[in-house]
Structure formats: structure tokens, C-alpha cells
Coordinates of C-alpha atoms in Angstrom, one line a residue:
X1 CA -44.9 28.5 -63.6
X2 CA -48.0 28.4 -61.2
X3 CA -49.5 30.6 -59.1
X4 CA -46.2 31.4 -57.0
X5 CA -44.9 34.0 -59.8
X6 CA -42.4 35.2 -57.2
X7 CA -40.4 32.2 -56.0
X8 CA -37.2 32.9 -57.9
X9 CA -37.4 36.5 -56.1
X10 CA -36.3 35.2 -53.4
X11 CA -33.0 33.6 -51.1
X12 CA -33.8 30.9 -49.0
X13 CA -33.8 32.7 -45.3
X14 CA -36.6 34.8 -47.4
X15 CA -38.7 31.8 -48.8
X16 CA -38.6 30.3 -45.4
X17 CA -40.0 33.6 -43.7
X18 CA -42.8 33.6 -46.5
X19 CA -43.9 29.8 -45.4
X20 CA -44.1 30.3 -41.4
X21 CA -46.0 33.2 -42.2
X22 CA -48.5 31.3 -44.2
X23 CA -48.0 33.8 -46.6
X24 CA -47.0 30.9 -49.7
X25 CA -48.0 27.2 -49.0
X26 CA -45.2 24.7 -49.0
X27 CA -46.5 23.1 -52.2
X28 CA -46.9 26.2 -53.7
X29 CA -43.1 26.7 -53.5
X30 CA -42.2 23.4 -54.5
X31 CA -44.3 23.2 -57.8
X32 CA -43.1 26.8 -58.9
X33 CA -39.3 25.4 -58.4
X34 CA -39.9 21.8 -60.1
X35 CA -41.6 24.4 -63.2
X36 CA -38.8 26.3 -63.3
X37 CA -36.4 23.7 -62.9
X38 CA -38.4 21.9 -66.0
X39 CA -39.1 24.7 -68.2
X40 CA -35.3 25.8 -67.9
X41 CA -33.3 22.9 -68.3
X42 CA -33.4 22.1 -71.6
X43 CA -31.6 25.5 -71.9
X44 CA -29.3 25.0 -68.8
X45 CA -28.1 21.1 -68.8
X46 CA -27.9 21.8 -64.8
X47 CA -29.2 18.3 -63.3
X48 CA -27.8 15.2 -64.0
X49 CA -31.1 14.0 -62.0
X50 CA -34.4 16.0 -61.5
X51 CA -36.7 14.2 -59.7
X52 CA -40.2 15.8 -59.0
X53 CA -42.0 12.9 -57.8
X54 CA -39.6 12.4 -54.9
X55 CA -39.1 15.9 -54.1
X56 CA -43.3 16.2 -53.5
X57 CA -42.9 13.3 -51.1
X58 CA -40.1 14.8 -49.2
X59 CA -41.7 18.4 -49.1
X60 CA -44.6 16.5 -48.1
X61 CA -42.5 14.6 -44.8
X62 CA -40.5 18.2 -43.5
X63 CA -41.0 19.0 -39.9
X64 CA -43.1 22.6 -39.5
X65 CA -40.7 23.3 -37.1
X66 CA -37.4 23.0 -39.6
X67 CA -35.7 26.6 -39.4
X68 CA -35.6 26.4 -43.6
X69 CA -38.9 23.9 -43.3
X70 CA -39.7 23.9 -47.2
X71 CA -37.0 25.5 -49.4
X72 CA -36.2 24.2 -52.8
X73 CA -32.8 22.5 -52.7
X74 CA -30.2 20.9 -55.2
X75 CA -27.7 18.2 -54.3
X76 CA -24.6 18.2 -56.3
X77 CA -23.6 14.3 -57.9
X78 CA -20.2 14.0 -56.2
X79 CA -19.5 12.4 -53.2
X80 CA -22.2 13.7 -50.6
X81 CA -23.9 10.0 -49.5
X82 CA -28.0 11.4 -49.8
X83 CA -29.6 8.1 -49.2
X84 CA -31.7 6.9 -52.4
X85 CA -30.7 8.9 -55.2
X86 CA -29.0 7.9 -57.9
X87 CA -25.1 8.7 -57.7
X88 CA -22.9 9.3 -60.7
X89 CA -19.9 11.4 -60.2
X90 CA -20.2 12.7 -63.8
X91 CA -18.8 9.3 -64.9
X92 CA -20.3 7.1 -67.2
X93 CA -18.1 4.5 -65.1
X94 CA -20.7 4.6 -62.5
X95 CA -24.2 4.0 -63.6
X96 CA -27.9 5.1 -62.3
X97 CA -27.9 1.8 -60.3
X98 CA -25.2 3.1 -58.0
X99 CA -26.9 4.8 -54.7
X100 CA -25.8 5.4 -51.3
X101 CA -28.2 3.4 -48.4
X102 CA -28.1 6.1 -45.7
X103 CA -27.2 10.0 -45.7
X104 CA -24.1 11.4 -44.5
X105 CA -23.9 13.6 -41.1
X106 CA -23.9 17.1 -43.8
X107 CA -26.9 14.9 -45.7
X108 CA -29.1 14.6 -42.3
X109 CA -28.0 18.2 -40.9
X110 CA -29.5 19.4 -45.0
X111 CA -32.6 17.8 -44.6
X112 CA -33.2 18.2 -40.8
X113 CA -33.1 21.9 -41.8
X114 CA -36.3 21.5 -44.1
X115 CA -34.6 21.6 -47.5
X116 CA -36.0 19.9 -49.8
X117 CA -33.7 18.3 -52.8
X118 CA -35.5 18.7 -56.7
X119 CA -32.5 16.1 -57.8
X120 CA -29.2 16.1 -58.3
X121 CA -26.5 18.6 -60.1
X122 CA -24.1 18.3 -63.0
X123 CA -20.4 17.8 -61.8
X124 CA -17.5 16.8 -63.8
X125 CA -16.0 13.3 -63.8
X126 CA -15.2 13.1 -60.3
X127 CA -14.7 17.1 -59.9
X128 CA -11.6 17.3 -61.1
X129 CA -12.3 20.1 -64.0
X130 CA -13.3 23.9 -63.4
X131 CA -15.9 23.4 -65.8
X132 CA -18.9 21.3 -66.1
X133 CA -18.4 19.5 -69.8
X134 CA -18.4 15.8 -68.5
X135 CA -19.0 13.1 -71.2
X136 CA -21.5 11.3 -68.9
X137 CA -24.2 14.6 -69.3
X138 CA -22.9 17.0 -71.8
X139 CA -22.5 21.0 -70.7
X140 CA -23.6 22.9 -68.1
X141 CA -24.4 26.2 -68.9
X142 CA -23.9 29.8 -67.5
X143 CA -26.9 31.0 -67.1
X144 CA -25.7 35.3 -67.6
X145 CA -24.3 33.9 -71.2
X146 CA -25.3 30.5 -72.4
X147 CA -22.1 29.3 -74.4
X148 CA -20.0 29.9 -71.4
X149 CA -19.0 27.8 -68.9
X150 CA -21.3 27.7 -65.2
X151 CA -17.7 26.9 -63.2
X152 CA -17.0 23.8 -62.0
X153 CA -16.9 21.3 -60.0
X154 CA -19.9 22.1 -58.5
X155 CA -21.1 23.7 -62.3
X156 CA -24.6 22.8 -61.9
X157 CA -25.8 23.6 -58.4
X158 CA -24.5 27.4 -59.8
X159 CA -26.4 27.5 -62.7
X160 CA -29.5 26.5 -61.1
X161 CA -29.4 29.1 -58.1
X162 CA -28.1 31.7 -60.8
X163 CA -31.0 31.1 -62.9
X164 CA -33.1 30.7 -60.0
X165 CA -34.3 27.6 -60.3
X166 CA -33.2 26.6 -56.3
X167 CA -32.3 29.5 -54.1
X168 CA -29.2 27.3 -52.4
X169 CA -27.6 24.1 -53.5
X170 CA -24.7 21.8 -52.2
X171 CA -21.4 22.3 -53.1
X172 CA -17.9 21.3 -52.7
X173 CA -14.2 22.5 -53.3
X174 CA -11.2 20.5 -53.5
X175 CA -9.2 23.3 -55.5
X176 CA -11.9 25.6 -56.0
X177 CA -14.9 23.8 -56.9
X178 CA -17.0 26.4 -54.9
X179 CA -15.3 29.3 -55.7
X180 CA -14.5 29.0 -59.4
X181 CA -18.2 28.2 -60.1
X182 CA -19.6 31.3 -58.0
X183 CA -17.1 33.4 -59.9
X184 CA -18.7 32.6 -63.0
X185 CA -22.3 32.6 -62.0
X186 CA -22.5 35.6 -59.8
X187 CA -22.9 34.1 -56.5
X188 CA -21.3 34.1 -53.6
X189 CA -19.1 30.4 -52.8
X190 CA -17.9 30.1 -49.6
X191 CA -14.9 27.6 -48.9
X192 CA -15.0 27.3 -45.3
X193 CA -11.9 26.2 -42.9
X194 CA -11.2 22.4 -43.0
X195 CA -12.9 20.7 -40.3
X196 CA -15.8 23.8 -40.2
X197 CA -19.2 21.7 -41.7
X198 CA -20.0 18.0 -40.9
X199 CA -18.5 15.3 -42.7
X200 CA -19.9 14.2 -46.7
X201 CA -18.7 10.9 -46.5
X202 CA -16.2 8.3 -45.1
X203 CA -13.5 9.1 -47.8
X204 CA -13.3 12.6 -47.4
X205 CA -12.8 12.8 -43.8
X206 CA -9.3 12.7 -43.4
X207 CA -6.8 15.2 -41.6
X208 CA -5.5 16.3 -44.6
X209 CA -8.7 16.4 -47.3
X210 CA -8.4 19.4 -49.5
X211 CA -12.1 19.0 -50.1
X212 CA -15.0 21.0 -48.2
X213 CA -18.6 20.5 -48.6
X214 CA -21.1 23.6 -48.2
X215 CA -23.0 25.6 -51.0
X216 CA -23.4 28.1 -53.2
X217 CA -25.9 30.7 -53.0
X218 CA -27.4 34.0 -53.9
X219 CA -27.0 36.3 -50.8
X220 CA -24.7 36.3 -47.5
X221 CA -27.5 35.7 -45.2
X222 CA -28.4 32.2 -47.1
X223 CA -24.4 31.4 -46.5
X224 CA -24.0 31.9 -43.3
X225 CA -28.1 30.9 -42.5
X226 CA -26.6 27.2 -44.2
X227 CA -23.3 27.6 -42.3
X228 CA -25.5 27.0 -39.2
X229 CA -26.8 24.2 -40.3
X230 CA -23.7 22.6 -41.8
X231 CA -21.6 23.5 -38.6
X232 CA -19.6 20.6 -37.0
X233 CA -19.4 20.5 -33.7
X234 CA -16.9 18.1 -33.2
X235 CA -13.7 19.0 -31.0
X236 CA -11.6 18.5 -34.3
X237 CA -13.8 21.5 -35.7
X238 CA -12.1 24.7 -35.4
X239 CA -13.9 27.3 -33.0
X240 CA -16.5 29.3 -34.4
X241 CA -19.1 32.1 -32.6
X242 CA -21.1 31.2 -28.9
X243 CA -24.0 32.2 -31.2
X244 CA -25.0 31.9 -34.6
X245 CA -23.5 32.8 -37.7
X246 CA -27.2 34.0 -39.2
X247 CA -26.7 36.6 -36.2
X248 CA -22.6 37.4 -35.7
X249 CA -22.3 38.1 -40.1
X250 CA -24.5 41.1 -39.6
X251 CA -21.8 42.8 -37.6
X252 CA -19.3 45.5 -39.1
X253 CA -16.4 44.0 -39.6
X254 CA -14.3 46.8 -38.2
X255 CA -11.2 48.4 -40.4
X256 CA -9.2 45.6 -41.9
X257 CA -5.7 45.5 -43.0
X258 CA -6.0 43.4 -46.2
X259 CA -3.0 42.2 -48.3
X260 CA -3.8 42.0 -52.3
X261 CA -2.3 40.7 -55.4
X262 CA -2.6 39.5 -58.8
X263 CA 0.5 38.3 -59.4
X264 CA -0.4 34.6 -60.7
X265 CA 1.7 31.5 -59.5
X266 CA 3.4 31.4 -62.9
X267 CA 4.1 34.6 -63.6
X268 CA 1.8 35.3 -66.4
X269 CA -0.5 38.8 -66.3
X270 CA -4.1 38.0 -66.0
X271 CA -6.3 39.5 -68.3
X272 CA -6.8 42.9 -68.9
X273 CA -10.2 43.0 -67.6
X274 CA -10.0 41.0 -64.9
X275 CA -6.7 43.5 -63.6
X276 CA -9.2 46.5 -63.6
X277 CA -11.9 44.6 -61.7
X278 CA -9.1 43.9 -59.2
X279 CA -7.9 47.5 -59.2
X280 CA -11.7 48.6 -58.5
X281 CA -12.2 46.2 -56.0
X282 CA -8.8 47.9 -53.8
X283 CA -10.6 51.0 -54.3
X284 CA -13.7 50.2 -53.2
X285 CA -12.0 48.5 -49.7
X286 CA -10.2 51.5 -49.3
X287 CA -13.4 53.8 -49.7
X288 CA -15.0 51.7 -46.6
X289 CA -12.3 52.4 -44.2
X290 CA -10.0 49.4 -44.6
X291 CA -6.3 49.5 -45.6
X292 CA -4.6 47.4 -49.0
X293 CA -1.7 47.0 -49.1
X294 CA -0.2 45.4 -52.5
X295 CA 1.6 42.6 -51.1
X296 CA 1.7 38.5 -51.6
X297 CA 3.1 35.0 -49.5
X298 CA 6.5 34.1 -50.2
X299 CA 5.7 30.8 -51.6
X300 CA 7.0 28.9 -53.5
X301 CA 4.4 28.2 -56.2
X302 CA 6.2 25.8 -58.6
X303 CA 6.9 23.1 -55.9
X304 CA 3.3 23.6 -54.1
X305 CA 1.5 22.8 -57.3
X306 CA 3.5 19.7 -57.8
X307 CA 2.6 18.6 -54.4
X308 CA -0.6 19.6 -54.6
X309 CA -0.9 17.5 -58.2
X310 CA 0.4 14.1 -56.1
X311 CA -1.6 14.3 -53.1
X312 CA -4.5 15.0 -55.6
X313 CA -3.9 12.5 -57.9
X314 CA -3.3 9.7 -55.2
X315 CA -6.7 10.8 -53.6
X316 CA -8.0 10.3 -57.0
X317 CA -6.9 6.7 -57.3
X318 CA -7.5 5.7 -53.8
X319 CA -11.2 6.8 -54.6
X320 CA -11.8 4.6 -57.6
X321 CA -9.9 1.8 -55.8
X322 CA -12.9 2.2 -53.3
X323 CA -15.1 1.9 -55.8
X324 CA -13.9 -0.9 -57.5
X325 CA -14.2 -3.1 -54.3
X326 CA -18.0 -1.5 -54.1
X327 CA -18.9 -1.9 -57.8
X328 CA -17.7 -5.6 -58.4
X329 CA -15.4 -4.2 -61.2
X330 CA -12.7 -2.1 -62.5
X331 CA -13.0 1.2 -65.1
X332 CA -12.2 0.3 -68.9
X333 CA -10.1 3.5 -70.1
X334 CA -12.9 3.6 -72.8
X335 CA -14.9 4.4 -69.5
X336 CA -13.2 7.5 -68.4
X337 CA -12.2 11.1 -70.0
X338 CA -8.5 11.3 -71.1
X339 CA -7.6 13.7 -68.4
X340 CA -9.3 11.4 -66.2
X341 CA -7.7 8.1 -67.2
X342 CA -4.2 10.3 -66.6
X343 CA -4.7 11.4 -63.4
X344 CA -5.5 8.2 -62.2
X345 CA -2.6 6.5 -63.8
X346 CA -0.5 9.1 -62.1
X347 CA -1.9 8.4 -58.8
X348 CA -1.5 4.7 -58.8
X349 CA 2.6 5.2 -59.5
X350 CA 3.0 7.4 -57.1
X351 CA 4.8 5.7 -54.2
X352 CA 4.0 6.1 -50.1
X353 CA 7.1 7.8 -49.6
X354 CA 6.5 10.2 -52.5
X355 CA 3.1 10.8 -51.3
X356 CA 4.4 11.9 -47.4
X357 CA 6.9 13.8 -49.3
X358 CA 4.4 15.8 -51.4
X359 CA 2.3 16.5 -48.3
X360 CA 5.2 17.8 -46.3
X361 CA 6.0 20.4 -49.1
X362 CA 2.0 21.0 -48.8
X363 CA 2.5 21.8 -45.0
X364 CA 5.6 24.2 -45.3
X365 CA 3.5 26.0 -47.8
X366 CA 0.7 26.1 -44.8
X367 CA 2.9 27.1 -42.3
X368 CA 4.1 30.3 -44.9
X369 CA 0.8 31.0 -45.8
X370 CA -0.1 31.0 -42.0
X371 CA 2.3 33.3 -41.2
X372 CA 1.6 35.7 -43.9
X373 CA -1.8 35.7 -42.5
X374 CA -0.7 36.4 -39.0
X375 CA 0.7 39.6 -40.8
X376 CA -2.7 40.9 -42.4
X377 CA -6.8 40.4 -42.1
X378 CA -7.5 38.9 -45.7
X379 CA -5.8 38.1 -48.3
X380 CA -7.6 39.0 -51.8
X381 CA -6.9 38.0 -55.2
X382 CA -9.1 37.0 -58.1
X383 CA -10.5 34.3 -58.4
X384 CA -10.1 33.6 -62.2
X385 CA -7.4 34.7 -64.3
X386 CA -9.2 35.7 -67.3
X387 CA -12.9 36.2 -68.2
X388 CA -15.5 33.5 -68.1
X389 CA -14.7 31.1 -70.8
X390 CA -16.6 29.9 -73.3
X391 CA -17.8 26.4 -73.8
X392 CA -15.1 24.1 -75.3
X393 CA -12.1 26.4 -74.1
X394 CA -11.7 24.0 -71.6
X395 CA -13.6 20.6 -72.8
X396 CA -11.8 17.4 -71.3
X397 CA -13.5 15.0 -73.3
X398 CA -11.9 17.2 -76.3
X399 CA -8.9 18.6 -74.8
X400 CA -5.2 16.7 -75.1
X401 CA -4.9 16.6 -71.0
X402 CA -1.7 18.3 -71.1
X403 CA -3.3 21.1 -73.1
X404 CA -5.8 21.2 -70.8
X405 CA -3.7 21.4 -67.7
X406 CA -1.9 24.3 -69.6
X407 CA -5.5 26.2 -69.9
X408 CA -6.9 25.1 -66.9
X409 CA -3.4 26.6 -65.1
X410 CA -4.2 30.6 -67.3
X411 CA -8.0 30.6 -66.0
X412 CA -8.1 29.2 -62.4
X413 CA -4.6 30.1 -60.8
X414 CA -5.8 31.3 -57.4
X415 CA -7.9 28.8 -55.9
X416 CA -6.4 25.9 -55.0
X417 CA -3.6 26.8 -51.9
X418 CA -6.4 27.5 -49.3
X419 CA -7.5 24.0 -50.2
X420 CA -3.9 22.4 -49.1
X421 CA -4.2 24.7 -46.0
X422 CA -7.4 24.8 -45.1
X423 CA -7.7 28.4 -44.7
X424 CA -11.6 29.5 -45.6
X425 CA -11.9 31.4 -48.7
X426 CA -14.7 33.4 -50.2
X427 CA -15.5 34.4 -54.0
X428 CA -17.9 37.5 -54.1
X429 CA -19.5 38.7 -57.5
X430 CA -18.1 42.2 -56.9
X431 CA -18.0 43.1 -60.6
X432 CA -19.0 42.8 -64.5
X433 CA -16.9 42.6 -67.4
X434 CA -18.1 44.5 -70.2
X435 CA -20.3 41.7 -71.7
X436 CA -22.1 41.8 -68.3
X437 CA -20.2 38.5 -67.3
X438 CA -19.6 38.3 -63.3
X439 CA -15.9 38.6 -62.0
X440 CA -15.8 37.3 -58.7
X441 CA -12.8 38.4 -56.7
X442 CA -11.1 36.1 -53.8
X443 CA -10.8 36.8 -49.9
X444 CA -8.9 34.1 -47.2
X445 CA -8.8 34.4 -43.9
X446 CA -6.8 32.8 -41.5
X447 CA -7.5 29.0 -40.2
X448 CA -10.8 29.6 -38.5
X449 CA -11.5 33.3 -39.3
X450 CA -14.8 32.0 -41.5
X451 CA -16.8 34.8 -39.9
X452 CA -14.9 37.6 -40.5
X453 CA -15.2 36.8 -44.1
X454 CA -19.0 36.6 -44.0
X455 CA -18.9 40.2 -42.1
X456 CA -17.2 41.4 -44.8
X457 CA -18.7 39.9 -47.5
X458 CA -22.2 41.5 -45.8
X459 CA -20.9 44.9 -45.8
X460 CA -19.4 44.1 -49.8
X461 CA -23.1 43.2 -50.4
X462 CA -24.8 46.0 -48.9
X463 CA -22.1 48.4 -51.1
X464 CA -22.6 47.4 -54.1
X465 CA -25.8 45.6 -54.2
X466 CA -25.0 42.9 -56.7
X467 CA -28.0 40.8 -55.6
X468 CA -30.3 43.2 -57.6
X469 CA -27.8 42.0 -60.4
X470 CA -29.4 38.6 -62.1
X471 CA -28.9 37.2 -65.2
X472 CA -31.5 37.4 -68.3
X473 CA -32.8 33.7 -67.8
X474 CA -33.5 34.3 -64.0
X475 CA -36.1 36.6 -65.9
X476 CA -37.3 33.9 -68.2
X477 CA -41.2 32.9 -67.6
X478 CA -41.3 29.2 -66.8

């Protein structure tokens, strides 16, 4: 891998400690992660673009005085505009010619910080599965187990920081396309409060956007060291700390009163395992001080979800409408994934006043969400409903869409309401199953209340010390 044996060791905040120090040289770092990003994906399927050649010039360009001047990076292929590279939405719709001309505020912020990007991640067609199986580049895979699934959306910037190939990637999370893909790789995905980081794009910064662009990462220090630099400080932003998150997320986070539940929006038990995790996890917050009370929103799940599904799928349509006026010309259906095709069908029947309708049912749920929140600290739930799947369970290039749906709906039933509200949210790899699979369990906060979830997520970490917990290809000699 080169003479830098150690690099997938280490988190970002630690890498960039080892540069100022002179300790590791800057293309010492680099050529260890393009090494390991090459000898490991063939295995992983992780990058829809690698590109060593441009990620040698950029470490090259990187201010000394950058605060992460230096650390291995990964930008996931949805969305964010990061001026030059190739952009392809997992769609085979959009092709390799497709590139935005100048980065996006949260672009800038991520490279003004020193990161340095080896390429582009896997994402389904236009993010709108929980796993990564797009036509466009074939599977993602986990790295703990390699016929499961890495999680999706943002599939690929998990595998590679699970398998330590970058020690912090972009993400993003329009119904839990941060969270569902930490769950499955043993990170830690933190959805933060709408407005909280700087804008990805144009399209996606409007009042209501269920979508948030951050990352996923191995430690809490990484999260809330990238929070800092993601952090918008526009008067639309809500307020966060006078100082930095790096700093306030080492602080206790006192005795919390935290509701708990998982009672799934349908009805429907979630697995066996997954119940015991969440059983253990009660115990464990009650063992550090903080009091659980067994207790859920009254909301009503049926009607959010079918908001939720036409505000999503209008988004949908609306984007690919853009698109067409960029690209010069419209999708064939041969071009898109069934579910795909579907959802954007949907989207363009649904009328304006349905639309306004849909997101007024999305803001009553809010406003009971938001009171149930006023009530309690956190709120914790899984964030899967059964163990990690494995490849295929949930295919959409395979899957009848309404099949899928029905699937999709069994394994990821927690994520998507703090999307429609806003609310941050937070999966932690607390546990294992018993083929050594992560579980991630769920915590939301109230509008705002992002730090509070990184204090606890610190004192979660320090407990139970999952980040000595990596899976047998972060092990693998590249």
C-alpha cells in the first residue's frame, strides 16, 4: 500500500494532526488512500469515479493552513455541484460528459477545509433506494459481509470509510440516505437540522427540502470536526453553539429524558434481532444515568407516508424536468430503472393543489412531532427494521416496484419523518447481530438540538467503544 501502513488507522481529525506534525507527508497519505482505494475496489464496487491523477493535483494545490489540510476524501455522485468531475446520479440517463462548471457553497466550504476528493461514490438512480444496486454501476458492497448491501443512498461513501479506504466522505439524506447506510456499515450518519450545513445545489435549497448534505464517518470527533466546516451561517440557519462543535460535542450531555419505540409505522414487529439490540440499547441509556421511557408520537403514519410519497415524487420529476432543459433531451423509459420510471410518472400527475395538500399533511405531522419533542430529550428507534440485507433482497433493476416498495417499507421504516420535519437525527453503530453485522439504532432531537445529539453520541462512543470494531476488509493489505 506504500510506506504509510497506518493510514486506514486513522479518522480524519487524526490524519490531519499526523500532517501538521510532519509526522506523515501529504503525499504519503494520499498514495496509501489512492492504493487502498485501487487494491479494494474490485471487491467493493464503491466509486462510480476514482480519479488518482486529479486527486495528486488537488493534494498538491491545499493551503498548509486548511484545518483538515490533506485528508483523503470521497464525494458522493448525486447532486453536490464539485466543479469538474464527472456527474452521474447513478443513471445511465446522464452520461460521463455531464459536469457541473463551479462548486457549490458545501463544495467550496469541503475543499477550503483541505480535503482532498479520490473520486466520486456509488449512489442509486437519483437516491431514491436504501441500497446501492443501480443499473448504471452494478452493487455496492458491505464491506463487514460482502453479499450484503452498504445502505443507500449514499451506499458507496459508507463502504469506502468502512473499509477504510477514505476516513470521511459526503453524504446526503432525503429519507435516510445517511442514516440507513451508516446503519449498515458501522458508522456513525448524522442527518443534521434542515437549514444546519451550506447549500449542495440550486434545486435543493428550498424551504421545504427533505434532503441534507453532510457525511458519513468513522468517529464523532470527524462528525462534528466536518459539521464545522459544513455549518451555514445564514440567518435562515437554525442557531448552533458561540463556539465550535469540535469543542461543545466533548461535553456530558447531562441526564436525558429519552422517549423510545419500535413500534413500526405499519404495525409489523421488527425482527427478532433487531428488538434485542433495541432492548440493550434502553439498558445501556439507563446504566449512564438517563431516563427511557417506552413511549412514541401520535402520528398518523398512513397519511404521512402518502404525503411524504407526493412531495417526493413531484421533487423527483421537477428534477429531471431540470435536467432535460440542461441535457438538450428527455429520458427514454429504456433509460431509467422501473421503480424509477414510476416515480417519475407519479410525480408529473400529480397536480399543484395536491402537492400543497400533501405538504400541509407533512406540516401537521411536524408540528406533532414537535410537540412530542417538547415532551422528551431524544427520541430513539432503530434505524432498520430487520438485519442488513443481502444483495438482491432489494434490487430495483430486478424488483416489480411495487414489490419493492413493500420490502423497502419492512427494512427502512424509521428514517424518513425527521426528513419531512427537519428534525436532526443520528444512527450510531451501537450493536452486532450475531453474524457480526452492525445495527445501528436511531436518535432525533428537536429542530436545532444537533449538538446534543453529538454529546451523546460521544459519551455512546466512549461506552462501548465500537470504533475498535472494523470490518475484516479494513484489515485487508492493499
Amino acid at each position: 500500500m506504500g510506506e504509510f501502513r497506518e493510514y486506514a488507522d486513522h479518522d480524519a481529525t487524526g490524519l490531519a494532526a499526523l500532517l501538521r506534525a510532519g509526522e506523515v507527508s501529504r503525499e504519503e497519505v494520499i498514495e496509501a488512500a489512492i492504493a487502498r482505494a485501487e487494491a479494494l475496489e474490485p471487491q467493493l464496487n464503491a466509486f462510480a469515479h476514482l480519479d488518482p491523477a486529479a486527486a495528486r493535483a488537488a493534494a498538491a494545490e491545499v493551503r498548509e493552513d486548511a484545518p483538515l489540510a490533506g485528508v483523503p476524501f470521497a464525494v458522493k455522485d448525486l447532486w453536490l455541484e464539485w466543479a469538474g468531475a464527472p456527474h452521474g446520479a447513478g443513471s445511465r440517463w446522464l452520461r460521463d460528459d455531464h459536469r457541473f462548471e463551479r462548486d457549490a457553497p458545501l463544495a467550496a466550504a469541503f475543499r477550503g477545509a483541505g480535503l482532498v476528493s479520490l473520486g466520486k461514490t456509488t449512489t442509486p438512480e437519483f437516491g431514491i433506494t436504501g441500497t446501492t444496486e443501480p443499473a448504471r454501476t452494478g452493487p455496492t458492497r458491505n464491506p463487514w459481509k460482502l453479499d450484503r448491501i452498504a445502505g443507500g443512498s449514499s451506499g458507496g461513501s459508507a463502504a469506502a470509510v468502512a473499509a477504510g479506504v477514505v476516513p470521511v466522505a459526503h453524504a446526503s439524506d432525503g429519507a435516510g440516505s445517511i442514516r440507513i447506510p451508516a446503519a449498515c456499515c458501522g458508522l456513525v450518519g448524522l442527518k443534521p437540522s434542515r437549514g444546519r450545513t451550506l447549500a449542495p445545489c440550486d434545486a435543493l435549497d428550498v424551504p421545504f427540502a427533505f434532503s441534507a448534505n453532510f457525511v458519513v464517518s468513522r468517529t464523532v470527533r470527524d462528525s462534528a470536526a466536518l459539521l464545522d466546516v459544513a455549518r451555514s451561517r445564514s440567518r435562515y440557519a437554525p442557531p448552533g453553539p458561540e463556539g465550535t462543535y469540535a469543542e461543545e460535542a466533548r461535553r456530558d450531555p447531562g441526564t436525558l429524558v429519552i422517549a423510545a419505540s419500535c413500534e413500526t409505522p405499519s404495525g409489523r414487529p421488527v425482527d427478532p434481532e433487531i428488538a434485542r439490540a433495541f432492548e440493550v440499547t434502553c439498558a445501556l441509556l439507563e446504566r449512564l444515568g438517563h431516563r427511557v421511557e417506552l413511549r412514541e408520537p401520535a402520528v398518523d403514519w398512513r397519511a404521512f407516508y402518502r404525503a411524504f410519497g407526493s412531495v417526493g415524487g413531484a421533487q423527483l420529476a421537477a428534477d429531471v424536468r431540470a435536467l432535460e432543459a440542461e441535457l438538450g433531451r428527455a429520458p427514454l423509459p429504456e433509460e431509467f430503472e422501473p421503480l424509477t420510471w414510476r416515480n417519475v410518472e407519479a410525480g408529473r400527475a400529480r397536480s399543484g393543489v395536491g402537492v400543497i395538500g400533501a405538504l400541509r399533511e407533512l406540516q401537521r405531522c411536524t408540528r406533532q412531532l414537535e410537540r412530542f419533542l417538547e415532551e422528551v430529550d431524544l427520541f430513539l428507534t432503530p434505524v432498520l427494521g430487520t438485519p442488513v440485507p443481502e444483495l438482491g433482497y432489494l434490487d430495483p433493476t430486478a424488483l416489480d416496484p411495487a414489490e419493492q416498495d413493500r420490502r423497502s417499507a419492512r427494512v427502512f421504516p424509521f428514517t424518513p419523518p425527521f426528513n419531512a420535519s427537519g428534525q436532526p437525527a443520528i444512527s450510531l453503530p451501537l450493536l452486532e447481530d450475531d453474524e457480526g453485522l452492525p445495527i445501528g439504532m436511531q436518535f432525533a432531537a428537536a429542530y436545532g438540538d444537533d449538538l446534543l445529539l453529538l454529546r451523546l453520541a460521544a459519551q455512546l462512543e466512549a461506552e462501548t467503544g465500537w470504533i475498535d470494531r472494523r470490518p475484516p476488509l479494513a484489515g485487508v493489505e492493499s
